Short mmCIF file of C-alpha atoms and ligand atoms in Angstrom, two decimals:
data_model
loop_
_atom_site.label_atom_id
_atom_site.label_comp_id
_atom_site.label_asym_id
_atom_site.label_seq_id
_atom_site.Cartn_x
_atom_site.Cartn_y
_atom_site.Cartn_z
CA MET A 1 11.99 -28.43 -28.35
CA THR A 2 14.46 -25.78 -27.08
CA PHE A 3 12.71 -23.08 -25.13
CA PRO A 4 14.20 -19.73 -24.15
CA ASN A 5 14.24 -19.41 -20.36
CA PRO A 6 13.08 -17.26 -18.71
CA LEU A 7 10.06 -17.42 -21.03
CA ILE A 8 8.60 -14.18 -19.65
CA PRO A 9 11.48 -12.37 -17.91
CA GLY A 10 11.11 -10.01 -15.00
CA PHE A 11 8.43 -9.89 -12.32
CA SER A 12 5.92 -12.43 -13.79
CA PRO A 13 5.01 -15.03 -11.15
CA ASP A 14 2.29 -17.70 -10.98
CA PRO A 15 1.90 -18.19 -14.78
CA SER A 16 -1.14 -19.85 -16.32
CA VAL A 17 -1.41 -20.68 -20.02
CA VAL A 18 -4.14 -21.83 -22.37
CA LEU A 19 -4.16 -22.99 -25.99
CA ALA A 20 -7.19 -21.58 -27.84
CA ASP A 21 -7.77 -22.30 -31.51
CA GLY A 22 -4.04 -22.76 -32.12
CA VAL A 23 -2.92 -19.64 -30.22
CA TYR A 24 -1.38 -19.52 -26.73
CA TYR A 25 -2.31 -16.97 -24.07
CA LEU A 26 -0.48 -16.62 -20.74
CA VAL A 27 -1.29 -14.55 -17.64
CA THR A 28 0.66 -13.78 -14.42
CA SER A 29 0.14 -12.17 -11.00
CA THR A 30 0.42 -8.43 -10.40
CA PHE A 31 -0.42 -7.88 -6.69
CA GLU A 32 -0.82 -4.16 -5.88
CA TYR A 33 0.14 -2.96 -9.34
CA LEU A 34 -2.21 -1.82 -12.11
CA PRO A 35 -3.04 -2.61 -14.82
CA GLY A 36 -3.54 -6.07 -13.40
CA ILE A 37 -2.93 -9.48 -14.98
CA PRO A 38 -0.87 -9.02 -18.17
CA VAL A 39 -1.98 -11.12 -21.17
CA TYR A 40 0.82 -12.46 -23.38
CA ARG A 41 0.13 -14.07 -26.79
CA SER A 42 2.20 -16.61 -28.74
CA THR A 43 1.73 -18.93 -31.71
CA ASP A 44 4.74 -21.13 -30.93
CA LEU A 45 5.26 -21.02 -27.09
CA VAL A 46 8.62 -19.31 -27.78
CA THR A 47 7.95 -15.73 -28.91
CA TRP A 48 5.48 -13.80 -26.77
CA THR A 49 3.80 -10.43 -27.19
CA HIS A 50 2.25 -8.49 -24.34
CA ILE A 51 -1.12 -7.78 -25.97
CA GLY A 52 -2.96 -6.20 -23.06
CA ASN A 53 -4.08 -6.58 -19.46
CA VAL A 54 -7.21 -8.03 -17.87
CA ALA A 55 -7.70 -5.35 -15.16
CA THR A 56 -7.26 -2.02 -16.93
CA ARG A 57 -9.92 -0.30 -14.82
CA PRO A 58 -9.29 0.21 -11.06
CA GLU A 59 -12.70 -1.15 -10.09
CA GLN A 60 -11.95 -4.50 -11.73
CA ALA A 61 -9.15 -5.37 -9.31
CA GLY A 62 -10.10 -3.21 -6.32
CA VAL A 63 -6.50 -2.85 -5.08
CA ASP A 64 -6.69 0.90 -4.24
CA ASP A 65 -5.73 0.29 -0.61
CA VAL A 66 -4.64 -3.33 -0.64
CA THR A 67 -1.80 -4.45 1.64
CA THR A 68 1.63 -4.60 -0.03
CA GLY A 69 2.04 -8.05 -1.55
CA GLY A 70 -1.72 -8.62 -1.41
CA GLY A 71 -3.98 -7.94 -4.39
CA VAL A 72 -3.92 -9.98 -7.60
CA TRP A 73 -2.62 -13.44 -6.74
CA ALA A 74 -2.24 -16.31 -9.22
CA PRO A 75 -4.76 -16.08 -12.09
CA THR A 76 -5.84 -19.11 -14.14
CA ILE A 77 -6.77 -18.58 -17.80
CA ARG A 78 -9.05 -21.05 -19.58
CA TYR A 79 -11.07 -21.11 -22.85
CA ARG A 80 -14.48 -22.67 -23.55
CA ASP A 81 -16.93 -22.23 -26.43
CA GLY A 82 -15.35 -18.99 -27.69
CA VAL A 83 -15.11 -17.36 -24.27
CA PHE A 84 -11.89 -16.72 -22.33
CA TYR A 85 -12.07 -16.93 -18.52
CA VAL A 86 -9.57 -15.63 -15.98
CA ILE A 87 -10.30 -16.70 -12.43
CA VAL A 88 -8.16 -15.09 -9.72
CA THR A 89 -8.01 -14.24 -6.03
CA ILE A 90 -7.77 -10.57 -5.11
CA ALA A 91 -6.07 -11.38 -1.81
CA MET A 92 -6.70 -9.30 1.32
CA SER A 93 -9.53 -7.46 -0.44
CA PRO A 94 -13.31 -7.76 -0.36
CA ARG A 95 -13.27 -8.79 -4.02
CA GLY A 96 -12.16 -12.35 -3.11
CA CYS A 97 -12.36 -14.91 -5.93
CA VAL A 98 -13.22 -13.12 -9.20
CA VAL A 99 -13.96 -14.41 -12.71
CA PHE A 100 -13.29 -12.11 -15.67
CA THR A 101 -14.44 -13.00 -19.21
CA THR A 102 -13.93 -11.81 -22.76
CA THR A 103 -14.08 -13.00 -26.34
CA ASP A 104 -10.93 -11.00 -27.17
CA PRO A 105 -7.96 -11.67 -24.84
CA ALA A 106 -6.42 -8.32 -25.80
CA GLY A 107 -9.43 -6.80 -24.05
CA PRO A 108 -11.57 -5.25 -22.89
CA TRP A 109 -12.39 -7.82 -20.22
CA SER A 110 -15.55 -7.85 -18.12
CA ASP A 111 -15.81 -6.06 -14.77
CA GLY A 112 -15.45 -9.42 -13.04
CA ILE A 113 -17.92 -11.32 -10.88
CA THR A 114 -17.05 -12.51 -7.38
CA ILE A 115 -17.70 -16.22 -6.83
CA GLU A 116 -19.20 -16.55 -3.37
CA GLY A 117 -18.12 -19.62 -1.44
CA VAL A 118 -14.55 -19.86 -2.77
CA ASP A 119 -12.57 -18.70 0.27
CA GLY A 120 -9.00 -19.42 -0.65
CA ILE A 121 -6.29 -18.68 -3.21
CA ASP A 122 -5.04 -19.99 -6.55
CA PRO A 123 -8.43 -20.87 -8.04
CA ASP A 124 -8.48 -23.16 -11.08
CA LEU A 125 -11.43 -23.52 -13.46
CA ALA A 126 -12.36 -26.74 -15.28
CA TRP A 127 -15.48 -28.28 -16.80
CA ASP A 128 -16.42 -31.95 -16.90
CA GLU A 129 -18.05 -33.77 -19.81
CA ASP A 130 -21.54 -32.53 -19.01
CA GLY A 131 -20.45 -28.91 -18.63
CA THR A 132 -20.35 -28.78 -14.84
CA ALA A 133 -17.85 -26.07 -13.79
CA TYR A 134 -15.40 -26.90 -11.01
CA VAL A 135 -13.27 -24.44 -9.04
CA THR A 136 -10.34 -26.18 -7.38
CA PHE A 137 -8.32 -23.97 -5.05
CA SER A 138 -5.92 -23.75 -2.12
CA GLY A 139 -7.89 -23.36 1.07
CA LEU A 140 -5.41 -20.86 2.54
CA SER A 141 -7.42 -18.13 4.18
CA THR A 142 -6.04 -14.62 3.60
CA SER A 143 -8.52 -12.66 5.69
CA GLY A 144 -10.69 -12.67 8.78
CA GLU A 145 -10.37 -14.84 11.85
CA GLN A 146 -9.32 -17.83 9.72
CA MET A 147 -6.29 -15.87 8.34
CA GLY A 148 -3.44 -18.33 7.72
CA GLN A 149 -5.56 -21.45 8.24
CA HIS A 150 -4.89 -24.02 5.50
CA PRO A 151 -7.30 -26.93 5.03
CA GLY A 152 -5.43 -28.09 1.90
CA ILE A 153 -6.68 -28.31 -1.68
CA GLN A 154 -10.43 -27.67 -1.88
CA GLN A 155 -13.03 -27.98 -4.64
CA VAL A 156 -16.55 -26.83 -5.33
CA ARG A 157 -18.89 -26.99 -8.28
CA VAL A 158 -19.95 -23.45 -9.23
CA ASP A 159 -22.60 -21.52 -11.13
CA LEU A 160 -20.36 -19.04 -12.96
CA ALA A 161 -23.23 -16.89 -14.20
CA ALA A 162 -24.73 -16.55 -10.73
CA GLY A 163 -21.29 -16.18 -9.10
CA LYS A 164 -21.78 -18.80 -6.43
CA ALA A 165 -20.64 -22.19 -5.25
CA LEU A 166 -23.25 -24.95 -5.50
CA GLU A 167 -22.00 -26.84 -2.43
CA MET A 168 -19.69 -26.70 0.55
CA PRO A 169 -16.02 -27.21 -0.40
CA ARG A 170 -14.71 -30.76 -0.33
CA SER A 171 -11.07 -31.56 0.44
CA LEU A 172 -8.99 -33.24 -2.23
CA TRP A 173 -5.59 -34.88 -2.28
CA SER A 174 -3.15 -32.22 -1.05
CA GLY A 175 0.32 -33.46 -1.91
CA THR A 176 3.00 -35.29 0.02
CA GLY A 177 2.75 -33.28 3.23
CA LEU A 178 5.04 -30.38 2.30
CA LYS A 179 3.81 -26.98 3.46
CA PHE A 180 1.39 -24.79 1.50
CA PRO A 181 -0.28 -27.13 -0.99
CA GLU A 182 -1.50 -24.61 -3.62
CA ALA A 183 -1.68 -23.69 -7.31
CA PRO A 184 -3.98 -26.59 -8.19
CA HIS A 185 -4.84 -27.19 -11.84
CA LEU A 186 -7.22 -29.91 -13.08
CA TYR A 187 -6.85 -31.54 -16.51
CA ARG A 188 -8.69 -34.32 -18.34
CA ARG A 189 -6.35 -36.55 -20.36
CA GLY A 190 -7.35 -39.97 -21.66
CA ASP A 191 -8.99 -42.05 -18.93
CA TYR A 192 -7.74 -39.86 -16.11
CA TRP A 193 -8.30 -36.54 -14.46
CA TYR A 194 -4.98 -35.08 -13.30
CA LEU A 195 -4.56 -32.76 -10.33
CA LEU A 196 -1.29 -30.79 -10.49
CA ILE A 197 -0.31 -28.73 -7.42
CA ALA A 198 2.60 -26.82 -5.92
CA GLU A 199 3.82 -27.60 -2.41
CA GLY A 200 6.75 -26.60 -0.20
CA GLY A 201 6.16 -22.84 -0.37
CA THR A 202 7.20 -20.44 -3.14
CA GLU A 203 10.76 -20.12 -1.83
CA ARG A 204 13.65 -22.59 -2.18
CA GLY A 205 11.49 -25.58 -1.19
CA HIS A 206 8.99 -25.05 -4.00
CA SER A 207 7.90 -28.22 -5.81
CA VAL A 208 5.38 -29.59 -8.29
CA SER A 209 3.40 -32.71 -7.39
CA VAL A 210 0.71 -34.56 -9.31
CA ALA A 211 -2.13 -37.00 -8.70
CA ARG A 212 -4.69 -38.67 -10.96
CA GLY A 213 -8.17 -40.14 -10.59
CA PRO A 214 -11.28 -41.28 -12.47
CA ALA A 215 -13.31 -38.08 -12.12
CA ALA A 216 -12.94 -34.32 -11.62
CA GLU A 217 -13.83 -34.86 -7.97
CA GLY A 218 -11.35 -37.70 -7.59
CA PRO A 219 -10.57 -39.74 -5.68
CA PHE A 220 -6.98 -38.89 -6.54
CA GLU A 221 -3.91 -41.09 -6.18
CA GLY A 222 -0.56 -39.34 -5.93
CA HIS A 223 2.37 -40.08 -8.24
CA PRO A 224 4.57 -42.69 -6.52
CA ALA A 225 7.60 -40.36 -6.73
CA ASN A 226 6.25 -36.91 -5.94
CA PRO A 227 7.36 -34.15 -6.17
CA VAL A 228 7.88 -34.66 -9.93
CA LEU A 229 9.82 -31.39 -10.12
CA SER A 230 11.82 -29.32 -7.64
CA ALA A 231 15.14 -27.45 -7.53
CA ARG A 232 15.35 -27.69 -3.74
CA SER A 233 18.83 -28.47 -2.38
CA THR A 234 20.36 -28.25 -5.86
CA SER A 235 22.71 -25.67 -7.39
CA ARG A 236 20.56 -25.31 -10.49
CA PRO A 237 20.58 -21.74 -11.85
CA ILE A 238 16.78 -21.59 -11.65
CA GLN A 239 15.49 -21.98 -8.10
CA ASN A 240 12.06 -21.86 -6.39
CA THR A 241 10.56 -23.75 -9.37
CA GLY A 242 6.88 -24.47 -8.86
CA HIS A 243 3.35 -23.18 -9.45
CA GLY A 244 3.04 -24.88 -12.86
CA ASP A 245 0.41 -25.18 -15.58
CA LEU A 246 0.51 -27.89 -18.27
CA VAL A 247 -0.04 -27.12 -21.96
CA ALA A 248 0.17 -29.00 -25.28
CA THR A 249 3.11 -27.94 -27.46
CA PRO A 250 2.76 -27.13 -31.19
CA ALA A 251 4.52 -30.44 -31.97
CA GLY A 252 1.91 -32.39 -30.01
CA GLY A 253 3.98 -32.87 -26.89
CA THR A 254 3.47 -31.35 -23.43
CA ALA A 255 5.18 -28.52 -21.58
CA LEU A 256 4.90 -26.98 -18.12
CA VAL A 257 5.04 -23.23 -17.56
CA LEU A 258 5.98 -22.36 -13.98
CA LEU A 259 7.62 -19.74 -11.82
CA GLY A 260 11.26 -19.61 -10.81
CA VAL A 261 13.97 -17.19 -9.72
CA ARG A 262 17.51 -16.50 -10.93
CA PRO A 263 19.51 -15.99 -7.71
CA LEU A 264 22.97 -14.48 -8.04
CA GLY A 265 26.39 -15.47 -6.77
CA LEU A 266 27.87 -18.69 -5.44
CA THR A 267 25.45 -18.86 -2.52
CA GLN A 268 22.52 -18.17 -4.86
CA SER A 269 21.08 -15.91 -2.19
CA PHE A 270 19.57 -12.91 -3.94
CA SER A 271 17.18 -12.69 -6.91
CA PRO A 272 16.86 -9.08 -8.12
CA LEU A 273 14.10 -9.65 -10.67
CA GLY A 274 11.69 -11.55 -8.43
CA ARG A 275 9.79 -14.62 -9.60
CA GLU A 276 9.74 -14.99 -13.39
CA THR A 277 7.96 -17.31 -15.82
CA PHE A 278 9.87 -20.35 -17.10
CA ILE A 279 8.97 -23.39 -19.19
CA THR A 280 10.14 -26.99 -19.35
CA PRO A 281 9.27 -30.00 -21.53
CA VAL A 282 7.15 -32.77 -20.05
CA SER A 283 7.23 -36.43 -21.04
CA TRP A 284 4.58 -39.01 -20.16
CA ASP A 285 5.57 -42.28 -18.50
CA ASP A 286 2.99 -44.91 -17.63
CA GLY A 287 0.27 -42.30 -17.71
CA TRP A 288 2.15 -39.83 -15.50
CA PRO A 289 3.59 -36.41 -16.52
CA GLN A 290 7.32 -36.05 -15.90
CA PRO A 291 8.66 -32.47 -16.25
CA GLU A 292 12.36 -32.03 -17.03
CA PRO A 293 14.46 -29.86 -14.69
CA VAL A 294 14.19 -26.23 -15.80
CA ARG A 295 17.13 -25.21 -17.98
CA LEU A 296 18.43 -21.62 -18.12
CA ALA A 297 18.54 -20.39 -21.73
CA PRO A 298 18.41 -16.56 -21.92
CA ARG A 299 17.11 -15.40 -25.27
CA ASN A 300 20.38 -13.86 -26.29
CA ALA A 301 22.03 -17.25 -25.67
CA VAL A 302 19.38 -18.93 -27.78
CA ASP A 303 19.55 -16.40 -30.58
CA GLU A 304 22.54 -14.07 -30.69
CA ARG A 305 20.47 -11.58 -32.68
CA ASN A 306 18.68 -10.85 -29.41
CA ALA A 307 21.88 -10.25 -27.47
CA VAL A 308 20.63 -6.93 -26.18
CA ASP A 309 17.00 -6.15 -25.50
CA GLU A 310 16.36 -2.44 -25.92
CA GLU A 311 13.26 -0.33 -25.37
CA VAL A 312 13.15 3.41 -26.04
CA PHE A 313 10.14 5.52 -25.10
CA ASP A 314 10.38 8.99 -26.62
CA PHE A 315 7.54 11.01 -25.16
CA ALA A 316 7.30 13.07 -28.32
CA ASP A 317 5.12 10.09 -29.24
CA PRO A 318 1.77 10.80 -27.56
CA SER A 319 0.98 7.06 -27.47
CA ALA A 320 4.15 6.12 -25.51
CA LEU A 321 2.25 5.63 -22.23
CA ALA A 322 -0.30 3.38 -23.93
CA ASP A 323 2.18 0.50 -24.04
CA PRO A 324 0.64 -2.30 -21.88
CA GLY A 325 3.93 -2.85 -20.01
CA TRP A 326 3.69 0.31 -17.85
CA LEU A 327 2.75 -0.23 -14.20
CA ALA A 328 1.59 2.07 -11.40
CA VAL A 329 1.03 1.34 -7.71
CA ARG A 330 -2.59 0.77 -6.65
CA THR A 331 -3.72 2.96 -9.54
CA THR A 332 -3.34 3.14 -13.30
CA PRO A 333 -0.40 4.75 -15.15
CA GLU A 334 -2.68 7.15 -16.98
CA SER A 335 -3.98 8.50 -13.66
CA VAL A 336 -0.41 9.28 -12.55
CA ALA A 337 1.20 10.61 -15.72
CA SER A 338 0.21 12.28 -18.96
CA VAL A 339 1.98 12.86 -22.25
CA ARG A 340 1.64 16.44 -23.47
CA ASP A 341 3.81 18.89 -25.44
CA GLY A 342 6.17 16.07 -26.31
CA ARG A 343 6.97 15.12 -22.70
CA LEU A 344 5.67 12.89 -19.95
CA ALA A 345 4.47 15.02 -17.03
CA ILE A 346 4.00 13.78 -13.45
CA THR A 347 2.73 15.93 -10.60
CA GLY A 348 3.90 14.69 -7.20
CA GLN A 349 1.96 14.67 -3.95
CA ALA A 350 3.84 11.94 -2.07
CA GLY A 351 7.23 10.26 -2.05
CA LEU A 352 8.26 6.70 -2.92
CA GLY A 353 7.70 5.69 0.72
CA ASP A 354 3.99 6.34 0.30
CA PRO A 355 1.61 3.48 -0.59
CA HIS A 356 0.29 5.72 -3.38
CA PRO A 357 3.41 7.16 -5.07
CA GLN A 358 3.16 9.10 -8.32
CA PHE A 359 5.28 6.48 -10.10
CA VAL A 360 5.03 4.74 -13.48
CA GLY A 361 7.47 1.94 -14.20
CA ARG A 362 8.39 -1.19 -16.09
CA ARG A 363 9.66 -4.60 -14.99
CA GLN A 364 13.44 -5.05 -14.88
CA ARG A 365 13.77 -8.07 -17.19
CA HIS A 366 17.53 -8.69 -17.26
CA LEU A 367 20.19 -9.22 -14.61
CA THR A 368 22.44 -6.79 -16.50
CA ALA A 369 20.55 -3.65 -17.43
CA ALA A 370 20.88 0.09 -17.87
CA VAL A 371 17.92 2.40 -17.52
CA SER A 372 17.99 6.13 -18.18
CA ALA A 373 15.59 9.04 -18.37
CA THR A 374 15.92 12.71 -19.30
CA VAL A 375 14.17 14.90 -16.73
CA ASP A 376 13.41 18.60 -16.28
CA ALA A 377 12.89 19.24 -12.56
CA SER A 378 12.88 23.03 -12.69
CA SER A 379 9.33 23.09 -11.30
CA GLY A 380 9.34 20.22 -8.89
CA ALA A 381 11.20 17.17 -7.58
CA GLY A 382 11.32 13.75 -9.16
CA GLY A 383 13.30 11.41 -11.31
CA LEU A 384 14.21 7.75 -11.81
CA ALA A 385 13.57 4.99 -9.26
CA ALA A 386 13.87 1.22 -8.84
CA ARG A 387 11.29 -0.09 -6.35
CA TYR A 388 10.16 -3.31 -4.78
CA ASP A 389 7.65 -1.64 -2.48
CA GLU A 390 7.29 1.46 -0.33
CA GLU A 391 9.88 0.15 2.14
CA HIS A 392 12.49 -0.95 -0.40
CA TRP A 393 13.53 1.46 -3.18
CA ILE A 394 16.39 3.52 -4.61
CA CYS A 395 16.12 6.70 -6.60
CA LEU A 396 17.81 9.58 -8.32
CA GLU A 397 15.74 12.67 -7.51
CA ALA A 398 16.33 15.92 -9.35
CA ARG A 399 15.20 19.25 -7.94
CA GLY A 400 16.45 22.20 -9.97
CA THR A 401 20.24 21.78 -10.30
CA VAL A 402 20.65 19.30 -7.43
CA VAL A 403 20.29 15.54 -7.82
CA THR A 404 19.93 13.46 -4.66
CA ALA A 405 20.54 9.72 -4.79
CA ARG A 406 18.61 7.85 -2.09
CA ALA A 407 18.72 4.24 -0.92
CA HIS A 408 15.82 3.19 1.34
CA VAL A 409 15.51 -0.13 3.16
CA ALA A 410 12.93 -0.79 5.87
CA GLY A 411 12.85 2.71 7.36
CA ILE A 412 16.55 3.46 6.84
CA THR A 413 17.55 6.02 4.19
CA GLN A 414 21.00 7.02 2.97
CA SER A 415 21.49 9.86 0.50
CA TRP A 416 24.19 11.40 -1.69
CA GLN A 417 24.08 14.66 -3.69
CA ALA A 418 25.43 16.00 -6.94
CA THR A 419 25.07 19.35 -8.71
CA VAL A 420 23.99 19.30 -12.34
CA PRO A 421 23.44 21.94 -15.05
CA ALA A 422 20.02 23.60 -15.25
CA GLY A 423 17.42 22.18 -17.64
CA ASP A 424 17.24 18.62 -18.92
CA VAL A 425 19.50 16.16 -17.10
CA GLU A 426 20.07 12.46 -17.76
CA LEU A 427 19.51 10.16 -14.77
CA ARG A 428 20.82 6.61 -15.11
CA LEU A 429 20.79 3.29 -13.22
CA GLU A 430 23.24 0.56 -14.23
CA MET A 431 22.73 -2.96 -12.84
CA THR A 432 25.52 -5.52 -13.30
CA LEU A 433 26.30 -8.96 -11.91
CA PRO A 434 27.96 -9.19 -8.46
CA SER A 435 31.55 -8.05 -8.43
CA ALA A 436 34.20 -10.55 -7.31
CA GLY A 437 34.38 -10.98 -3.58
CA PHE A 438 36.00 -13.59 -1.29
CA GLY A 439 38.71 -14.00 -3.88
CA PHE A 440 37.51 -15.00 -7.34
CA VAL A 441 34.00 -15.89 -6.24
CA ALA A 442 31.20 -13.35 -6.80
CA MET A 443 29.00 -13.01 -3.73
CA GLY A 444 26.17 -10.71 -2.70
CA GLY A 445 23.67 -8.91 -4.81
CA ASP A 446 24.00 -7.21 -8.13
CA ARG A 447 25.91 -3.92 -8.33
CA ILE A 448 23.80 -0.82 -8.88
CA ARG A 449 25.48 2.40 -10.11
CA LEU A 450 23.51 5.64 -9.88
CA LEU A 451 24.59 8.39 -12.29
CA ALA A 452 23.45 11.96 -12.94
CA ALA A 453 24.56 13.90 -16.01
CA GLY A 454 27.17 11.21 -16.61
CA THR A 455 28.67 11.52 -13.13
CA LEU A 456 28.66 8.57 -10.72
CA VAL A 457 26.76 9.66 -7.61
CA THR A 458 26.99 6.35 -5.72
CA GLU A 459 27.16 2.55 -6.12
CA LEU A 460 25.10 0.08 -4.09
CA ASP A 461 24.99 -3.65 -3.31
CA GLY A 462 21.66 -4.61 -4.81
CA ARG A 463 21.00 -7.45 -2.33
CA TYR A 464 18.67 -5.19 -0.32
CA TRP A 465 16.28 -4.84 -3.25
CA THR A 466 15.67 -8.48 -4.15
CA SER A 467 12.91 -11.06 -3.81
CA GLU A 468 14.48 -12.67 -0.75
CA THR A 469 15.03 -9.46 1.25
CA CYS A 470 11.83 -7.63 0.30
CA ALA A 471 9.53 -10.64 0.60
CA SER A 472 6.75 -8.75 -1.10
CA PHE A 473 6.04 -11.32 -3.87
CA THR A 474 6.68 -8.78 -6.63
CA GLY A 475 9.90 -7.84 -8.42
CA ARG A 476 12.08 -4.88 -9.28
CA VAL A 477 10.14 -2.22 -11.19
CA ILE A 478 12.09 0.71 -12.61
CA GLY A 479 10.38 3.93 -13.57
CA LEU A 480 9.67 7.63 -13.38
CA TYR A 481 8.18 9.53 -10.48
CA ALA A 482 7.51 12.93 -8.94
CA SER A 483 7.46 13.66 -5.22
CA ALA A 484 6.61 17.39 -5.37
CA GLY A 485 5.52 19.91 -7.98
CA THR A 486 5.52 18.84 -11.62
CA VAL A 487 8.46 17.25 -13.42
CA SER A 488 8.60 16.31 -17.08
CA PHE A 489 10.51 13.62 -18.92
CA ALA A 490 11.65 13.62 -22.54
CA ASP A 491 12.36 9.87 -22.69
CA PHE A 492 12.80 6.54 -20.88
CA ARG A 493 15.40 4.06 -22.19
CA TYR A 494 15.99 0.41 -21.15
CA ARG A 495 18.82 -1.86 -22.32
CA GLY A 496 19.21 -5.36 -20.93
CA ALA A 497 21.18 -8.53 -21.58
CA ASP A 498 21.61 -11.85 -19.82
CA ALA A 499 24.96 -13.54 -20.02
C1 6LW B 1 0.24 -17.44 -4.89
C2 6LW B 1 0.55 -18.75 -4.24
C3 6LW B 1 1.82 -18.41 -3.56
O1 6LW B 1 -1.13 -17.23 -4.95
O2 6LW B 1 2.01 -17.08 -3.45
O3 6LW B 1 3.59 -18.86 -2.25
C4 6LW B 1 0.88 -16.43 -3.97
N1 6LW B 1 2.63 -19.25 -3.11
O4 6LW B 1 0.65 -19.82 -5.13
C5 6LW B 1 1.31 -15.18 -4.68
O5 6LW B 1 2.31 -15.45 -5.62
#
């Protein structure tokens, strides 16, 4: 089976997938962004539709003041007796390990119940033959005096309805000794229970390892040749591969969805889009799963009809902001922006360097992309921005007839100015692959051109706004914002392609 890869492009790490009555549903992490935990739907594992989000109400995720990079870490989605479950850690927040449920994955989902006694990350949910529910998780502590302690892969039986563990955690097999054993998932297949984990850390050493045993509690015996998948020390185009979840394919085979990055240039140093969701076929050999190395196959390469992916949001459509792909920081898009009189209006109180910016954006999904917006900043200041977090962002900010381009990295800001006509002005960001450097070889980050009213204001090396330099777990999000007064937007346009 030939899969497009990335499967879910753009900032979509820590994927988990479930097959329910012939339909696939996939969820990913969202950290400090809301709505939290996007739900994607597919009938063939190839074409996916973003049908909604689990945490559409702020109180579900509780990330109002969460540390950057904390928040919604690594959900697991499972299905049992007509009910969908998403179990997830809200890291560095009092919410802890939370279970959301629904009978309709498009939502609404429940408010979520905290499971007391699961003090770790990457919780998995599985039931044994008699209906006992197991939560298997990484014991990494993300709060309190134990912060950073890591007792390995842990497991408890739980009472989901009561929201509590039924015992003290027991330690399970925790990999081959690489750092950060995490992302455990438990599966029953034939005579065995399989325990799949990630180890090596989510960067270039990321790996997938597997063990099997006679019961959900083990004891587990590791595969004789773990890790069964890793891109470490290779020049494969997809790096950091790990954090996988197994699923049956429509043809009756097996596949693994997992995270990876697409670093640019010869040195493969910088990944603008952050960690994305990929997929790879899995064969079974002597009762062991064997994933294939992840192959890059951008959709346009798989099907030329999809050469360019284009989204146009014309705010004359009052429902434009209802699309589930909009994101805001520690709050919901509808609390930041509103569509009225045919335009999207945002009233600014703080700038992009604030943990609570008035910003609504969308994931950058392609390495080559152009994003534009038409703004009227006659009554305020605001415009178009690409952000990783409050310490790493670029923007084109209009205020009356002046547009200021700003590049901000870790407390350092550089700016450029241009004068534009009064009224509506087009702001535009163009991201392209690294230009040639060191002779014929492309090095560095992507190239980012910032334009106002068709005039180039400046061009930047995008390496300073990538997964490796920002280290905030998320990915590039491009969107609209206001920093003062009220600005209004007529449209938001995205065009992307992957060579
Ligand atoms: C995720 C864990 C991880 O929970 O990072 O580095 C966390 N590994 O698996 C956030 O993606």
